[in-house]
Amino acid sequence: MKFPRFYLFIALFCAASQAVADTSTVEQDGEIYAPVNQWQFSVALGGGVITNPLHGGKNIPLIVLPYIHYYGENFFIENNVLGYSSYQSDTLVISAISQLNKENLYFRDWQPEHLFTPFSGADHWIGPSTEETKRISKNDISKRKWAIDGGLQINWFVSPQSEIKFKLLHDLNNVYKGLNSSLSFHHNVSFDSTPKLRARVGVGIDWQSQNLSQYYYGLNEKDAISHSQLYRAHSGFNPFVSISANYELAKRWQLQGTIKHQWLGSHIAKSPLMQDDQVSSAFIGVVYAF
C-alpha cells in the first residue's frame, strides 16, 4: 500500500506522539484527568530530533509538533490514536484502538519539505560475520510498507498522579502479519515551590513479534541481496525511559521539553541493517494552546 505525501505528515505526527516522551494525557495540579466533549488543539514550535538506527538512515528532524485531543463519552482521539472505550470506571478504562505503526519512519528519507508537520530467542546470522558483509543500507533493500495497528488498550489509573498503560495490537492491513505490545508506567510530578512547572516521567517496555521484526529488520530474497547476507529476526523486547516537562509562560503559552531513550533488543539490533542498538529522541520548544 502506497501512501501519498499527505500521509507522510501523519507519519511524522506519529513520530512526535510515539517516539518522544508521552504527552497524551492531560494534567492539572499534578493529576491526570480528561475533560469530556472538549476538543484540545495545541502546537509546539522548536527544535528536536529522533535518531535513526539504520545504516543509510538520516535522523528525523522535529520542528513543528501538533497535538490533538478529544474525549467523548466513549470515543477519543489522542494524537495519532483513535479509540473507543467499552468499559470505564474511576480507575480503569478498556478500549479498542487503532494507530499508525511507527517502524516504517526509519526507512523513509525526510527531506526539508517534510519539516512543516513533524508530529525471545537467539538471533540467527547466515554467512560470514565480517563488518563489511554485515552492513546493509536501508536504501539497498525492498521498500517496507506502512502498517495500521489495531487492538486493545488498558489504562489503569493507579493514583491521581500515576498511570499504567498496556497495549496489544495487530496490523489491520496485514503488512507484517504479526503483533506488538507495550507496557508503560507514567507519573506526573508537580512542584509546590514552582507551581508553573510540571513534569512527567515514564518507564516501559515494547514487545515485537517475530513477524514484525522480520518484516522490518530481517533480510530475505526479496531484498535482492546475496544468500550470505540473509538475516532472520526474532521476537524481542525494547525497554525505554522518558521525561517531559512543561513550564507555563502565560495563559496559552508553555515552554516544553521532552526526552526519550529506548534500547533495542538483540532480536533486531544484530540485523545487518542496524548501525545502532539505541534510539533517542528529544524536543524543546514553545507550545501554544488554541
Coordinates of N, CA and C in Angstrom, one line a residue, residues 94-266:
I94 N -11.0 0.4 29.5 CA -10.6 -0.6 28.5 C -11.2 -0.2 27.1
S95 N -10.3 -0.1 26.1 CA -10.6 0.5 24.9 C -10.1 -0.4 23.7
A96 N -10.8 -0.2 22.6 CA -10.3 -0.7 21.3 C -9.7 0.5 20.5
I97 N -8.5 0.4 20.0 CA -7.8 1.5 19.4 C -7.2 1.1 18.1
S98 N -6.9 2.1 17.3 CA -6.1 2.0 16.1 C -5.1 3.1 16.0
Q99 N -3.9 2.8 15.4 CA -2.9 3.8 15.3 C -1.9 3.4 14.2
L100 N -1.2 4.4 13.6 CA -0.2 4.1 12.6 C 1.1 3.5 13.3
N101 N 1.6 2.4 12.8 CA 2.8 1.8 13.3 C 4.0 2.7 12.9
K102 N 4.9 2.9 13.9 CA 6.0 3.9 13.6 C 7.2 3.3 13.0
E103 N 7.3 1.9 12.9 CA 8.6 1.3 12.5 C 9.0 1.8 11.1
N104 N 8.1 2.1 10.2 CA 8.5 2.5 8.8 C 9.1 3.9 8.8
L105 N 9.0 4.7 9.8 CA 9.6 6.0 9.9 C 11.1 5.9 9.6
Y106 N 11.8 4.9 10.1 CA 13.2 4.8 10.0 C 13.7 4.5 8.5
F107 N 12.8 4.0 7.7 CA 13.1 3.6 6.4 C 12.8 4.7 5.3
R108 N 12.3 5.8 5.8 CA 12.0 6.9 4.9 C 13.1 8.0 4.9
D109 N 13.2 8.7 3.8 CA 14.1 9.9 3.7 C 13.3 11.1 4.0
W110 N 13.7 11.8 5.1 CA 12.9 13.0 5.5 C 13.7 14.2 5.0
Q111 N 13.1 14.8 3.9 CA 13.7 16.0 3.3 C 13.2 17.2 3.9
P112 N 13.9 18.4 3.6 CA 13.5 19.7 4.3 C 12.0 20.0 4.1
E113 N 11.4 19.6 2.9 CA 10.0 19.9 2.7 C 9.0 19.2 3.7
H114 N 9.6 18.2 4.4 CA 8.7 17.5 5.3 C 8.7 18.1 6.7
L115 N 9.5 19.2 6.9 CA 9.6 19.7 8.3 C 8.4 20.5 8.7
F116 N 7.4 20.7 7.8 CA 6.3 21.6 8.2 C 5.5 20.9 9.3
T117 N 5.2 19.6 9.2 CA 4.4 19.0 10.2 C 5.0 17.7 10.8
P118 N 6.1 17.8 11.6 CA 6.6 16.6 12.2 C 5.6 16.2 13.3
F119 N 5.2 15.7 13.5 CA 4.4 15.3 14.7 C 5.1 14.0 15.3
S120 N 11.5 -14.3 22.7 CA 13.0 -14.0 22.5 C 13.8 -15.3 22.4
G121 N 14.1 -15.2 21.5 CA 15.1 -16.3 21.2 C 16.4 -15.8 20.7
A122 N 17.3 -16.6 20.4 CA 18.6 -16.2 19.9 C 18.4 -15.8 18.4
D123 N 19.2 -14.8 18.1 CA 19.2 -14.3 16.7 C 20.0 -15.2 15.8
H124 N 19.7 -15.3 14.5 CA 20.4 -16.2 13.6 C 21.1 -15.4 12.5
W125 N 22.3 -15.7 12.3 CA 23.1 -15.0 11.2 C 23.6 -16.0 10.2
I126 N 23.3 -15.9 9.0 CA 23.7 -16.8 8.0 C 24.9 -16.2 7.2
G127 N 26.0 -16.9 7.1 CA 27.1 -16.4 6.3 C 28.2 -15.8 7.1
P128 N 29.2 -15.2 6.4 CA 30.3 -14.6 7.1 C 29.9 -13.5 8.1
S129 N 30.7 -13.2 9.1 CA 30.4 -12.2 10.1 C 31.3 -11.0 10.1
T130 N 31.9 -10.8 8.9 CA 32.7 -9.6 8.8 C 31.9 -8.3 8.8
E131 N 32.4 -7.2 9.3 CA 31.7 -5.9 9.3 C 31.3 -5.5 7.9
E132 N 32.1 -5.8 6.9 CA 31.8 -5.4 5.5 C 30.6 -6.1 5.0
T133 N 30.4 -7.4 5.3 CA 29.2 -8.1 4.8 C 28.0 -7.9 5.6
K134 N 28.2 -7.5 6.9 CA 27.0 -7.2 7.7 C 26.3 -5.9 7.4
R135 N 27.0 -4.9 7.0 CA 26.4 -3.6 6.8 C 25.6 -3.6 5.5
I136 N 24.3 -3.4 5.7 CA 23.3 -3.3 4.6 C 22.6 -2.0 4.7
S137 N 22.6 -1.1 3.7 CA 21.9 0.2 3.8 C 20.4 0.0 3.6
K138 N 19.6 0.8 4.2 CA 18.2 0.7 4.0 C 17.8 1.1 2.6
N139 N 18.7 1.8 1.9 CA 18.4 2.2 0.5 C 18.7 1.1 -0.5
D140 N 19.3 0.0 0.0 CA 19.6 -1.1 -0.9 C 18.7 -2.3 -0.8
I141 N 17.6 -2.2 -0.1 CA 16.7 -3.3 0.1 C 15.3 -2.9 -0.4
S142 N 14.4 -3.9 -0.4 CA 13.0 -3.7 -0.9 C 12.3 -2.7 0.1
K143 N 11.3 -2.0 -0.4 CA 10.7 -1.0 0.5 C 9.8 -1.7 1.5
R144 N 9.9 -1.1 2.7 CA 9.0 -1.5 3.8 C 7.7 -0.7 3.7
K145 N 6.6 -1.2 4.0 CA 5.3 -0.5 3.9 C 4.8 0.0 5.3
W146 N 3.9 0.9 5.2 CA 3.2 1.4 6.4 C 2.2 0.4 6.9
A147 N 2.1 0.3 8.2 CA 1.1 -0.6 8.8 C 0.2 0.2 9.7
I148 N -1.0 -0.2 9.7 CA -2.0 0.4 10.6 C -2.3 -0.7 11.7
D149 N -2.0 -0.4 12.9 CA -2.3 -1.3 14.0 C -3.6 -1.1 14.7
G150 N -4.2 -2.2 15.2 CA -5.4 -2.1 16.0 C -5.5 -3.1 17.0
G151 N -6.2 -2.8 18.1 CA -6.3 -3.8 19.2 C -6.8 -3.3 20.5
L152 N -6.2 -3.8 21.6 CA -6.7 -3.5 22.9 C -5.8 -2.5 23.6
Q153 N -6.4 -1.6 24.4 CA -5.6 -0.7 25.3 C -6.3 -0.7 26.6
I154 N -5.5 -0.8 27.7 CA -6.0 -0.8 29.0 C -5.2 0.4 29.8
N155 N -6.0 1.3 30.3 CA -5.4 2.4 31.2 C -5.9 2.1 32.6
W156 N -4.9 1.9 33.5 CA -5.1 1.7 34.9 C -4.6 2.9 35.7
F157 N -5.5 3.8 36.2 CA -5.0 4.9 37.0 C -4.8 4.5 38.4
V158 N -3.5 4.3 38.7 CA -3.1 3.8 40.0 C -3.4 4.8 41.1
S159 N -3.2 6.0 40.8 CA -3.4 7.2 41.7 C -3.8 8.4 40.8
P160 N -4.2 9.5 41.4 CA -4.5 10.7 40.6 C -3.3 11.2 39.8
Q161 N -2.0 10.7 40.2 CA -0.8 11.2 39.5 C -0.2 10.1 38.6
S162 N -0.6 8.9 38.8 CA 0.1 7.8 38.2 C -0.8 6.9 37.3
E163 N -0.2 6.4 36.2 CA -1.0 5.6 35.2 C -0.1 4.5 34.7
I164 N -0.7 3.3 34.6 CA -0.2 2.1 33.9 C -1.0 1.9 32.6
K165 N -0.3 1.8 31.5 CA -0.9 1.6 30.2 C -0.4 0.4 29.5
F166 N -1.3 -0.4 29.0 CA -1.0 -1.7 28.3 C -1.7 -1.6 26.9
K167 N -0.9 -2.0 25.9 CA -1.5 -2.1 24.5 C -1.1 -3.5 23.9
L168 N -2.0 -4.1 23.2 CA -1.8 -5.3 22.5 C -2.4 -5.1 21.1
L169 N -1.6 -5.0 20.0 CA -2.0 -4.6 18.7 C -1.6 -5.6 17.6
H170 N -2.4 -5.6 16.6 CA -2.2 -6.4 15.4 C -2.3 -5.5 14.2
D171 N -1.5 -5.7 13.1 CA -1.6 -4.9 11.9 C -2.9 -5.2 11.2
L172 N -3.7 -4.2 11.1 CA -5.1 -4.3 10.5 C -5.0 -4.5 9.0
N173 N -4.0 -4.0 8.3 CA -3.9 -4.1 6.9 C -2.9 -5.2 6.4
N174 N -2.6 -6.1 7.3 CA -1.8 -7.3 7.0 C -0.5 -7.0 6.3
V175 N 0.2 -6.0 6.8 CA 1.5 -5.7 6.2 C 2.6 -6.7 6.8
Y176 N 2.7 -6.8 8.1 CA 3.7 -7.7 8.7 C 3.1 -8.9 9.3
K177 N 1.8 -8.9 9.4 CA 1.0 -10.1 9.8 C 1.5 -10.6 11.2
G178 N 1.6 -9.6 12.1 CA 2.1 -10.0 13.5 C 1.5 -9.1 14.5
L179 N 2.1 -9.2 15.7 CA 1.7 -8.5 16.9 C 2.7 -7.6 17.4
N180 N 2.3 -6.6 18.2 CA 3.2 -5.8 19.1 C 2.5 -5.4 20.3
S181 N 3.2 -5.1 21.4 CA 2.5 -4.7 22.6 C 3.5 -3.7 23.3
S182 N 2.9 -3.0 24.3 CA 3.6 -2.1 25.1 C 3.1 -2.0 26.5
L183 N 3.9 -1.9 27.5 CA 3.6 -1.8 28.9 C 4.4 -0.6 29.4
S184 N 3.7 0.4 30.0 CA 4.4 1.6 30.5 C 3.8 2.1 31.8
F185 N 4.6 2.8 32.5 CA 4.2 3.4 33.8 C 4.6 4.9 33.7
H186 N 3.6 5.8 33.9 CA 3.9 7.2 33.9 C 3.4 7.9 35.2
H187 N 4.2 8.8 35.7 CA 3.9 9.5 36.9 C 4.0 11.0 36.7
N188 N 3.0 11.8 37.0 CA 3.0 13.2 36.9 C 3.6 13.8 38.2
V189 N 4.4 14.8 38.0 CA 5.1 15.5 39.2 C 4.8 17.0 39.2
S190 N 4.3 17.5 40.3 CA 4.1 19.0 40.5 C 5.1 19.4 41.6
F191 N 5.4 20.7 41.5 CA 6.3 21.3 42.5 C 5.7 22.5 43.2
D192 N 5.6 22.3 44.5 CA 4.9 23.3 45.4 C 5.7 24.6 45.3
S193 N 7.0 24.6 45.2 CA 7.8 25.8 45.2 C 7.7 26.5 43.8
T194 N 7.4 25.7 42.8 CA 7.3 26.3 41.4 C 6.1 25.7 40.8
P195 N 4.9 26.3 41.1 CA 3.6 25.7 40.6 C 3.4 25.7 39.1
K196 N 4.2 26.6 38.4 CA 4.0 26.7 37.0 C 4.8 25.6 36.2
L197 N 5.6 24.8 37.0 CA 6.4 23.8 36.4 C 5.8 22.4 36.7
R198 N 5.6 21.6 35.7 CA 5.1 20.2 35.8 C 6.0 19.3 35.0
A199 N 6.1 18.1 35.5 CA 6.9 17.1 34.8 C 6.2 15.8 34.8
R200 N 6.6 14.9 33.8 CA 6.0 13.6 33.6 C 7.2 12.6 33.3
V201 N 7.3 11.6 34.2 CA 8.4 10.6 34.0 C 7.8 9.3 33.6
G202 N 8.5 8.5 32.8 CA 7.9 7.2 32.4 C 9.0 6.2 32.2
V203 N 8.6 4.9 32.4 CA 9.4 3.8 32.1 C 8.5 2.7 31.4
G204 N 9.1 1.9 30.5 CA 8.2 0.9 29.9 C 9.0 0.0 29.0
I205 N 8.3 -0.9 28.4 CA 8.9 -1.9 27.5 C 8.0 -2.2 26.4
D206 N 8.5 -2.2 25.1 CA 7.8 -2.6 24.0 C 8.2 -4.1 23.6
W207 N 7.2 -4.8 23.1 CA 7.5 -6.1 22.6 C 7.1 -6.2 21.1
Q208 N 7.9 -6.9 20.3 CA 7.6 -7.1 18.9 C 7.6 -8.6 18.6
S209 N 6.6 -9.0 17.9 CA 6.5 -10.4 17.4 C 7.6 -10.7 16.4
Q210 N 7.8 -12.0 16.1 CA 8.8 -12.3 15.1 C 8.4 -11.8 13.7
N211 N 7.1 -11.9 13.4 CA 6.7 -11.4 12.1 C 7.0 -10.0 11.9
L212 N 6.7 -9.2 12.9 CA 7.0 -7.7 12.8 C 8.5 -7.5 12.7
S213 N 9.3 -8.1 13.5 CA 10.8 -7.9 13.5 C 11.3 -8.3 12.2
Q214 N 10.9 -9.5 11.7 CA 11.4 -10.0 10.4 C 11.0 -9.1 9.2
Y215 N 9.8 -8.6 9.2 CA 9.3 -7.8 8.1 C 10.2 -6.5 8.0
Y216 N 10.4 -5.8 9.1 CA 11.1 -4.5 9.0 C 12.6 -4.7 9.1
Y217 N 13.1 -5.6 9.9 CA 14.6 -5.6 10.1 C 15.2 -6.9 9.7
G218 N 14.5 -7.9 9.2 CA 15.1 -9.1 8.6 C 15.5 -8.9 7.2
L219 N 16.2 -9.8 6.6 CA 16.7 -9.7 5.2 C 16.4 -11.0 4.6
N220 N 15.7 -11.0 3.4 CA 15.4 -12.2 2.7 C 15.6 -12.0 1.2
E221 N 15.2 -13.0 0.4 CA 15.4 -13.0 -1.0 C 14.8 -11.8 -1.7
K222 N 13.7 -11.3 -1.2 CA 13.0 -10.1 -1.8 C 13.9 -8.8 -1.8
D223 N 14.9 -8.8 -0.9 CA 15.8 -7.7 -0.8 C 16.9 -7.6 -1.8
A224 N 16.9 -8.6 -2.7 CA 17.9 -8.6 -3.8 C 19.4 -8.5 -3.2
I225 N 19.6 -9.3 -2.2 CA 21.0 -9.4 -1.7 C 21.5 -10.8 -1.8
S226 N 22.8 -11.0 -1.6 CA 23.3 -12.4 -1.7 C 22.9 -13.3 -0.6
H227 N 22.9 -14.6 -0.8 CA 22.4 -15.5 0.2 C 23.2 -15.4 1.5
S228 N 24.5 -15.0 1.4 CA 25.3 -14.9 2.6 C 24.9 -13.7 3.5
Q229 N 24.1 -12.8 3.0 CA 23.7 -11.6 3.7 C 22.2 -11.8 4.3
L230 N 21.6 -12.9 4.2 CA 20.3 -13.1 4.7 C 20.3 -13.0 6.3
Y231 N 19.2 -12.5 6.8 CA 19.2 -12.4 8.3 C 17.7 -12.6 8.7
R232 N 17.6 -13.5 9.7 CA 16.2 -13.8 10.2 C 16.1 -13.2 11.6
A233 N 15.2 -12.3 11.8 CA 15.0 -11.7 13.1 C 14.0 -12.5 13.9
H234 N 14.0 -12.3 15.2 CA 13.1 -13.0 16.1 C 12.3 -12.0 17.0
S235 N 11.4 -12.5 17.8 CA 10.6 -11.6 18.7 C 11.6 -11.1 19.8
G236 N 11.2 -10.0 20.4 CA 12.0 -9.5 21.5 C 11.5 -8.2 22.1
F237 N 12.2 -7.7 23.1 CA 11.7 -6.5 23.9 C 12.7 -5.3 23.7
N238 N 12.0 -4.1 23.8 CA 12.8 -2.9 23.7 C 12.4 -2.0 24.9
P239 N 13.2 -1.9 26.0 CA 12.8 -1.1 27.1 C 13.1 0.4 26.8
F240 N 12.4 1.3 27.5 CA 12.6 2.7 27.3 C 12.3 3.5 28.6
V241 N 12.9 4.7 28.7 CA 12.6 5.7 29.7 C 12.3 7.0 29.1
S242 N 11.5 7.8 29.7 CA 11.1 9.1 29.1 C 10.9 10.1 30.2
I243 N 11.0 11.4 29.9 CA 10.7 12.5 30.8 C 10.3 13.7 30.0
S244 N 9.2 14.4 30.4 CA 8.8 15.6 29.8 C 8.5 16.6 30.8
A245 N 8.7 17.9 30.5 CA 8.5 19.0 31.4 C 7.8 20.1 30.7
N246 N 6.9 20.8 31.4 CA 6.2 22.0 30.9 C 6.3 23.1 31.9
Y247 N 6.6 24.3 31.4 CA 6.6 25.5 32.3 C 5.6 26.5 31.7
E248 N 4.7 27.0 32.5 CA 3.7 27.9 32.0 C 4.3 29.3 31.9
L249 N 4.3 29.8 30.7 CA 4.8 31.2 30.4 C 3.7 32.2 30.5
A250 N 2.5 31.9 30.0 CA 1.3 32.7 30.0 C 0.1 31.9 29.9
K251 N -1.1 32.4 29.8 CA -2.3 31.7 29.8 C -2.3 30.6 28.8
R252 N -1.9 30.8 27.6 CA -2.0 29.8 26.5 C -0.6 29.4 26.0
W253 N 0.5 29.9 26.7 CA 1.8 29.6 26.2 C 2.6 28.8 27.3
Q254 N 3.3 27.7 26.8 CA 4.1 26.9 27.7 C 5.5 26.7 27.0
L255 N 6.5 26.5 27.9 CA 7.8 26.0 27.4 C 7.8 24.5 27.7
Q256 N 8.2 23.7 26.6 CA 8.1 22.3 26.7 C 9.4 21.7 26.4
G257 N 9.8 20.6 27.1 CA 11.0 19.8 26.8 C 10.7 18.4 27.0
T258 N 11.1 17.5 26.0 CA 10.8 16.1 26.1 C 12.1 15.3 25.7
I259 N 12.3 14.2 26.4 CA 13.4 13.3 26.1 C 12.9 11.9 26.3
K260 N 13.3 11.0 25.3 CA 13.0 9.6 25.4 C 14.2 8.8 24.9
H261 N 14.5 7.7 25.6 CA 15.6 6.9 25.2 C 15.2 5.4 25.2
Q262 N 15.4 4.7 24.1 CA 15.0 3.3 24.0 C 16.2 2.4 23.6
W263 N 16.3 1.3 24.3 CA 17.3 0.3 24.0 C 16.7 -0.8 23.1
L264 N 17.3 -1.1 22.0 CA 16.8 -2.1 21.1 C 17.3 -3.5 21.4
G265 N 16.4 -4.4 21.5 CA 16.8 -5.8 21.8 C 17.6 -6.4 20.7
S266 N 18.4 -7.5 21.1 CA 19.3 -8.1 20.2 C 18.5 -8.7 19.0

